[in-house]
mmCIF file of C-alpha atoms in Angstrom:
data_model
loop_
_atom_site.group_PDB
_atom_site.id
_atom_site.type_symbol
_atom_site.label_atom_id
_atom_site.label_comp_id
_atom_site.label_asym_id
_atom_site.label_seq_id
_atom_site.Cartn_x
_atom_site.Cartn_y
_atom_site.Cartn_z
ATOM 1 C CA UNK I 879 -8.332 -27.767 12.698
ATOM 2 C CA UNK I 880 -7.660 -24.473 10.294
ATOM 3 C CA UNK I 881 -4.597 -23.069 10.493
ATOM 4 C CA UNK I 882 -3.741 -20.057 9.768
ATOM 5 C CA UNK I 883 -0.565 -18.853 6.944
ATOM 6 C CA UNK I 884 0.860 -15.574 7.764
ATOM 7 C CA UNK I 885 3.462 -13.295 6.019
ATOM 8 C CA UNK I 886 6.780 -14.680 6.250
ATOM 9 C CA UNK I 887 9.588 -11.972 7.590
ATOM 10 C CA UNK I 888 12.169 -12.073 4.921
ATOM 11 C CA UNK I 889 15.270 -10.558 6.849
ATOM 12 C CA UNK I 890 15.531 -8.547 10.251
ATOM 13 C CA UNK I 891 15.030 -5.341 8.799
ATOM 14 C CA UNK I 892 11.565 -6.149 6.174
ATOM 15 C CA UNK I 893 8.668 -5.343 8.692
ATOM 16 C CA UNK I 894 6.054 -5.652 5.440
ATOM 17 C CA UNK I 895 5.591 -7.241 2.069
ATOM 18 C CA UNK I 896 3.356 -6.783 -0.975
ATOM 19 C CA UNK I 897 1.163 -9.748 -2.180
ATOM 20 C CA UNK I 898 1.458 -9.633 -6.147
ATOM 21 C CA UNK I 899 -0.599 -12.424 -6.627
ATOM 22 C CA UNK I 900 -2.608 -14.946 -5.699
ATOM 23 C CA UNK I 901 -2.428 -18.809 -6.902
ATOM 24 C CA UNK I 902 -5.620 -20.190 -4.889
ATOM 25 C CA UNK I 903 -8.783 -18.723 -4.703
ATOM 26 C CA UNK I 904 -11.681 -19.227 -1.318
ATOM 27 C CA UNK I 905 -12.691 -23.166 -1.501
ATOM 28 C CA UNK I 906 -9.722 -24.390 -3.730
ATOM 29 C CA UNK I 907 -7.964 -27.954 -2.783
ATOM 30 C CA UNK I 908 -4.614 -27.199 -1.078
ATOM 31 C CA UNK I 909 -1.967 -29.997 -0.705
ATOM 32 C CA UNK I 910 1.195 -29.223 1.125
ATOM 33 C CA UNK I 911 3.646 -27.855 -1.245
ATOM 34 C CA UNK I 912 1.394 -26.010 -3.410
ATOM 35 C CA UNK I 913 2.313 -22.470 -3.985
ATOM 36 C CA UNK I 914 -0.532 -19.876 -2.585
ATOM 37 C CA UNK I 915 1.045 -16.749 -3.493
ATOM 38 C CA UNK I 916 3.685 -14.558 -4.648
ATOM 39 C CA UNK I 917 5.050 -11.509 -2.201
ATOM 40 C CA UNK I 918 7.707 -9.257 -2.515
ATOM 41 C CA UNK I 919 9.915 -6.667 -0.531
ATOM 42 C CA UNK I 920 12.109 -4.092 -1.804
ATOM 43 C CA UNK I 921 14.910 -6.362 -2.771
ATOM 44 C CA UNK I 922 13.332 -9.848 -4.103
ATOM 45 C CA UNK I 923 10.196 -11.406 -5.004
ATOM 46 C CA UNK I 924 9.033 -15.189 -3.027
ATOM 47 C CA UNK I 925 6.481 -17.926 -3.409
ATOM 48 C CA UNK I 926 5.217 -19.379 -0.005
ATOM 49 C CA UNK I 927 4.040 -22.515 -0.202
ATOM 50 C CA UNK I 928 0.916 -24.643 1.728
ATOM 51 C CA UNK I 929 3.130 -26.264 4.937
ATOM 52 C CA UNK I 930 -0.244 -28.022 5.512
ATOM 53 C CA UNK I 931 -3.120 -29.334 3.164
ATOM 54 C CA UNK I 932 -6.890 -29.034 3.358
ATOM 55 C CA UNK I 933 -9.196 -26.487 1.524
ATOM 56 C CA UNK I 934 -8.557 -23.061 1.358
ATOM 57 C CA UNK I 935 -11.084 -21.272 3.713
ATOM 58 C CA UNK I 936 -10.211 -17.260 3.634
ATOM 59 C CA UNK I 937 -8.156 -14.882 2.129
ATOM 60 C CA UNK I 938 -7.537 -11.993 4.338
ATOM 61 C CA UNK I 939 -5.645 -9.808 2.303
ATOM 62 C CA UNK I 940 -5.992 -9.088 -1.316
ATOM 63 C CA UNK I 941 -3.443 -8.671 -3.996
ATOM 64 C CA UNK I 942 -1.183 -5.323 -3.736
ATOM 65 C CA UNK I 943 -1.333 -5.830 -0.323
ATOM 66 C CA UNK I 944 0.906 -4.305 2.136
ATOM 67 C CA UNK I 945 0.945 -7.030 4.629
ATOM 68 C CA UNK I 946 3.057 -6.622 7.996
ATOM 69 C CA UNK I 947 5.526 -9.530 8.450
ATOM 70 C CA UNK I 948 3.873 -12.240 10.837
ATOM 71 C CA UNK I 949 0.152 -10.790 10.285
ATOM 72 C CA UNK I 950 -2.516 -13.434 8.885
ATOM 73 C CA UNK I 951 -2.672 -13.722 4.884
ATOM 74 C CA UNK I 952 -4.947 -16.663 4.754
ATOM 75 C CA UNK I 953 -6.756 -20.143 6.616
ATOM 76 C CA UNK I 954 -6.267 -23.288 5.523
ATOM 77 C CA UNK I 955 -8.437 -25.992 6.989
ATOM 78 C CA UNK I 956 -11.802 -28.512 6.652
ATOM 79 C CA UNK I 957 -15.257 -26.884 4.760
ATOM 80 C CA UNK I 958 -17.562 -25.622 7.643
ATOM 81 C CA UNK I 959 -14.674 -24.605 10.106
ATOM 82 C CA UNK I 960 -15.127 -21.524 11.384
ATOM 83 C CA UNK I 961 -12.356 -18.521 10.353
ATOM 84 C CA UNK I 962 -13.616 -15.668 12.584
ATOM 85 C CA UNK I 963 -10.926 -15.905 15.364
ATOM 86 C CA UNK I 964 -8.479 -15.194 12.344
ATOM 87 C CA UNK I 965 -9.786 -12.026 11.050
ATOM 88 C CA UNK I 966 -13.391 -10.275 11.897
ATOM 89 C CA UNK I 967 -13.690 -9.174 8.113
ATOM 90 C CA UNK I 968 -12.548 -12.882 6.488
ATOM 91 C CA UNK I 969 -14.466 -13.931 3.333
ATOM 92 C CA UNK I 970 -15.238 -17.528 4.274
ATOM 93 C CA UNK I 971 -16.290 -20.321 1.389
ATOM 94 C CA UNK I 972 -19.124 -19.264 -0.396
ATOM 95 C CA UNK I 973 -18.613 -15.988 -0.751
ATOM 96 C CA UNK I 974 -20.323 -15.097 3.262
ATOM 97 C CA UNK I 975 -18.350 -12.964 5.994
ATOM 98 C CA UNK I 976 -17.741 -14.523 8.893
ATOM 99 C CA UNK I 977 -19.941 -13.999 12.186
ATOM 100 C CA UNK I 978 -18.292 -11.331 13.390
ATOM 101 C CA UNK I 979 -18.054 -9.494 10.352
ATOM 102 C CA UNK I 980 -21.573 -9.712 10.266
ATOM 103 C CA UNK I 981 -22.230 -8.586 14.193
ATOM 104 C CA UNK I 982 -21.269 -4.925 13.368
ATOM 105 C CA UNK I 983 -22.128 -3.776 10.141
ATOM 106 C CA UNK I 984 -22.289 -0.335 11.204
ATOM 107 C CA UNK I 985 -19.089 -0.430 12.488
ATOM 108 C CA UNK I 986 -17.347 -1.345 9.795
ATOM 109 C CA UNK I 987 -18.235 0.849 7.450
ATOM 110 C CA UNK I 988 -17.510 3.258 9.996
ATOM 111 C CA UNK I 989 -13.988 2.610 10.621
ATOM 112 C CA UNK I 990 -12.566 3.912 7.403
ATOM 113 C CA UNK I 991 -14.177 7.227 8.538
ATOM 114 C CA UNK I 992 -12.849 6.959 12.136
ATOM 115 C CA UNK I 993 -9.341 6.105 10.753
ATOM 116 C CA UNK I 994 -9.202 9.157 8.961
ATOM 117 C CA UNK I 995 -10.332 11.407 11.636
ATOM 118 C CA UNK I 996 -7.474 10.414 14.269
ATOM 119 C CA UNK I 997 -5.023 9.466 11.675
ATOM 120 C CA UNK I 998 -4.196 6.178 12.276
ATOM 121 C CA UNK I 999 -2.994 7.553 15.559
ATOM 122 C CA UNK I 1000 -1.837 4.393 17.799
ATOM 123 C CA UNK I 1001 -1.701 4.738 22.029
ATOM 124 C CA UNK I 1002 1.753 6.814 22.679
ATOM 125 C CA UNK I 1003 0.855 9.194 19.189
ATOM 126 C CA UNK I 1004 2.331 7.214 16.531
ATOM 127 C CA UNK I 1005 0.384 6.836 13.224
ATOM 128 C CA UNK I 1006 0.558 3.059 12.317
ATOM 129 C CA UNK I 1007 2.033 3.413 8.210
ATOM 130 C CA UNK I 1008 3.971 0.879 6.734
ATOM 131 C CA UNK I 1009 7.754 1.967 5.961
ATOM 132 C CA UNK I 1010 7.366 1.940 2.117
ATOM 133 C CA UNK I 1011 4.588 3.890 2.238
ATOM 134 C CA UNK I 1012 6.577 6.699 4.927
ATOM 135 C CA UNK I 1013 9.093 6.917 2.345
ATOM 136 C CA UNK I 1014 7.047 7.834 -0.572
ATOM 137 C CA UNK I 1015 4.607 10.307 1.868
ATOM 138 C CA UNK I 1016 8.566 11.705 3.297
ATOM 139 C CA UNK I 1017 9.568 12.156 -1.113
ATOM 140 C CA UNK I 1018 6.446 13.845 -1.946
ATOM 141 C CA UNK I 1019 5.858 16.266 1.633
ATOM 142 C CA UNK I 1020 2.459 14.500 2.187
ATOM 143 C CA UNK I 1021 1.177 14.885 5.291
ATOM 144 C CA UNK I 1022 0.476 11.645 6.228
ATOM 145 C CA UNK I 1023 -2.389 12.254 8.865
ATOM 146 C CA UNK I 1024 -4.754 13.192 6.011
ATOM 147 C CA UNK I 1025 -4.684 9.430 4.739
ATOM 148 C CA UNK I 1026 -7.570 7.261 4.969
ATOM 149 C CA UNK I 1027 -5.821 3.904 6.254
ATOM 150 C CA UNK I 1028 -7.237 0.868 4.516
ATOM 151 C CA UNK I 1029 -4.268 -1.858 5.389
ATOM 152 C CA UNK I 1030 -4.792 -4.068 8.009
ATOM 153 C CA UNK I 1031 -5.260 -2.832 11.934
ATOM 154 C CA UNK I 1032 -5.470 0.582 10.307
ATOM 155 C CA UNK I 1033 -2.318 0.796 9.109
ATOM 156 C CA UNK I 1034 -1.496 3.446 6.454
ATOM 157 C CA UNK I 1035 -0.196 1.400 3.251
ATOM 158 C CA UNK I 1036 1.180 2.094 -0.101
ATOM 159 C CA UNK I 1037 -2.525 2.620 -1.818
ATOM 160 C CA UNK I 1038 -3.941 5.070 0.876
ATOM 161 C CA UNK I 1039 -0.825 7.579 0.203
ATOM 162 C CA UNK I 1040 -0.906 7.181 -3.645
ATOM 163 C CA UNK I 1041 -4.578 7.814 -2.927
ATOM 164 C CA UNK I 1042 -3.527 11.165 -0.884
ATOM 165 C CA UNK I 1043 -1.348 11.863 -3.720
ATOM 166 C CA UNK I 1044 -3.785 11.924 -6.299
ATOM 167 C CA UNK I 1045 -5.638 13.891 -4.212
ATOM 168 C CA UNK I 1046 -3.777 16.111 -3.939
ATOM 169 C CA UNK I 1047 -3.025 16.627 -7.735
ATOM 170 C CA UNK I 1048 -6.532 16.600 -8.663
ATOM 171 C CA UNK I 1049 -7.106 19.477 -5.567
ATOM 172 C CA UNK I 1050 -4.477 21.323 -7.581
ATOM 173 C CA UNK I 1051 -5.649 20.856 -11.094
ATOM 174 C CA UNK I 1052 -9.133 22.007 -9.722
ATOM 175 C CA UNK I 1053 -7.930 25.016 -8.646
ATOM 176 C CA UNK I 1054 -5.252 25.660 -11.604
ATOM 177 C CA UNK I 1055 -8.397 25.404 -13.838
ATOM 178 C CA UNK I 1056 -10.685 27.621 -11.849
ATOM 179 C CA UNK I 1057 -7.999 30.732 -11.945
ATOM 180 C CA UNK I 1058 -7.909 30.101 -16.078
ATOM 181 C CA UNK I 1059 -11.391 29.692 -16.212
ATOM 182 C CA UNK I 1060 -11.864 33.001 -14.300
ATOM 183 C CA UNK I 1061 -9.097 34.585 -16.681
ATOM 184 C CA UNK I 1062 -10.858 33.379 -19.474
ATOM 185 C CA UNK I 1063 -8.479 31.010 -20.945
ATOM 186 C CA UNK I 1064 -9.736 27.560 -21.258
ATOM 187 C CA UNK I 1065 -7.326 24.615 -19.363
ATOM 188 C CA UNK I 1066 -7.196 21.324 -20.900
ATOM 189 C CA UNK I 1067 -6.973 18.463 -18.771
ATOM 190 C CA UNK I 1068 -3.980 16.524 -18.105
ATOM 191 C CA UNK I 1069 -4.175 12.925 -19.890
ATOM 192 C CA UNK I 1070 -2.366 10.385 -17.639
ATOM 193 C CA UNK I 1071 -2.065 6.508 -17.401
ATOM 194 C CA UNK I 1072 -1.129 4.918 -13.406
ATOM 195 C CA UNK I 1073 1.440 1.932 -14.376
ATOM 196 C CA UNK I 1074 2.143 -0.727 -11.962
ATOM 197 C CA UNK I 1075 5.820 -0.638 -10.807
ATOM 198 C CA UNK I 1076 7.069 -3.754 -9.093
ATOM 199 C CA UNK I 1077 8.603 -2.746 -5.665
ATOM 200 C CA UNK I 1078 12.004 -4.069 -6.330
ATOM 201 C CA UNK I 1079 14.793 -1.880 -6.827
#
């Protein structure tokens, strides 16, 4: 029967965690005990490990990840089984979607759209954003119902406000270089590199 790993809750007050990487891939031999993937929270990095063996039959959240505590990371059980009561968008062995990722193709592509336009609002008004990304939306005065949510459930994560971020600067730039440009003065454009930080403090 496949069984499902989720996201370990590493203390009372961790409600996500960031997969860094990934030691299995889709169709790989498990035995219990094997390591299937490094996480982290804002204090320490972990390794969770297989607690039963089988083949590896979906990954349901990629590396960088912000993954709530509790929430399905992967599915671990016999070749053939089917993974769609787990997650709607798992990649199952092979390299297929499950059935009902394949039901409502429309739909899916969709939802990123739909996301955006109600901003991740949940029943009650509150947007559904994870706490690491809040604080770096709160440090940089982002407004937070302009990001497209991409974690799971529609949750706002790290990536979507970086994403609003960069937005944001290349919005400015845009419009920095258009006053020059109508000044005549030519603007050269910013050379950057994005570099990785690990989240622990």
């Amino acid at each position: 029967m496949a069984t499902a790993v989720i996201m370990p809750r590493q203390g009372q007050s961790v409600e996500s965690c960031i997969i860094t990487k990934w030691n299995k891939q889709v169709g790989d031999s498990v035995t219990e005990g094997d390591v299937l993937f490094s996480y982290e929270t804002d204090k320490a990095s972990f390794e969770e490990e297989a607690k039963v063996a089988g083949t590896l039959l979906a990954i349901l959240a990629e590396e960088g990840d912000d993954v709530p505590c509790l929430e399905n990371v992967c599915v671990i059980g016999e070749p053939g089984e089917d993974v769609s009561e787990f997650s709607a968008a798992a990649t199952v062995d092979g390299g297929e979607t499950a059935p009902a990722a394949q039901e409502a193709p429309a739909q899916a592509e969709a939802a990123p759209v739909a996301a955006a336009a109600t901003g991740s609002v949940q029943a009650g008004g509150r947007i559904k954003i994870s706490p690491r990304a809040k604080g770096i939306a709160e440090n940089q005065n982002l407004d937070i119902k302009k990001a497209v949510p991409t974690g799971p459930n529609g949750r706002i994560i790290e990536r979507d406000i970086l994403e609003l971020s960069k937005l944001g600067a290349e919005a400015m730039a845009s419009a920095a270089t258009a006053v020059c440009a109508s000044a005549g003065a030519a603007v050269p454009e910013a050379e950057y590199e994005d570099v990785a930080l690990p989240n622990i403090r």
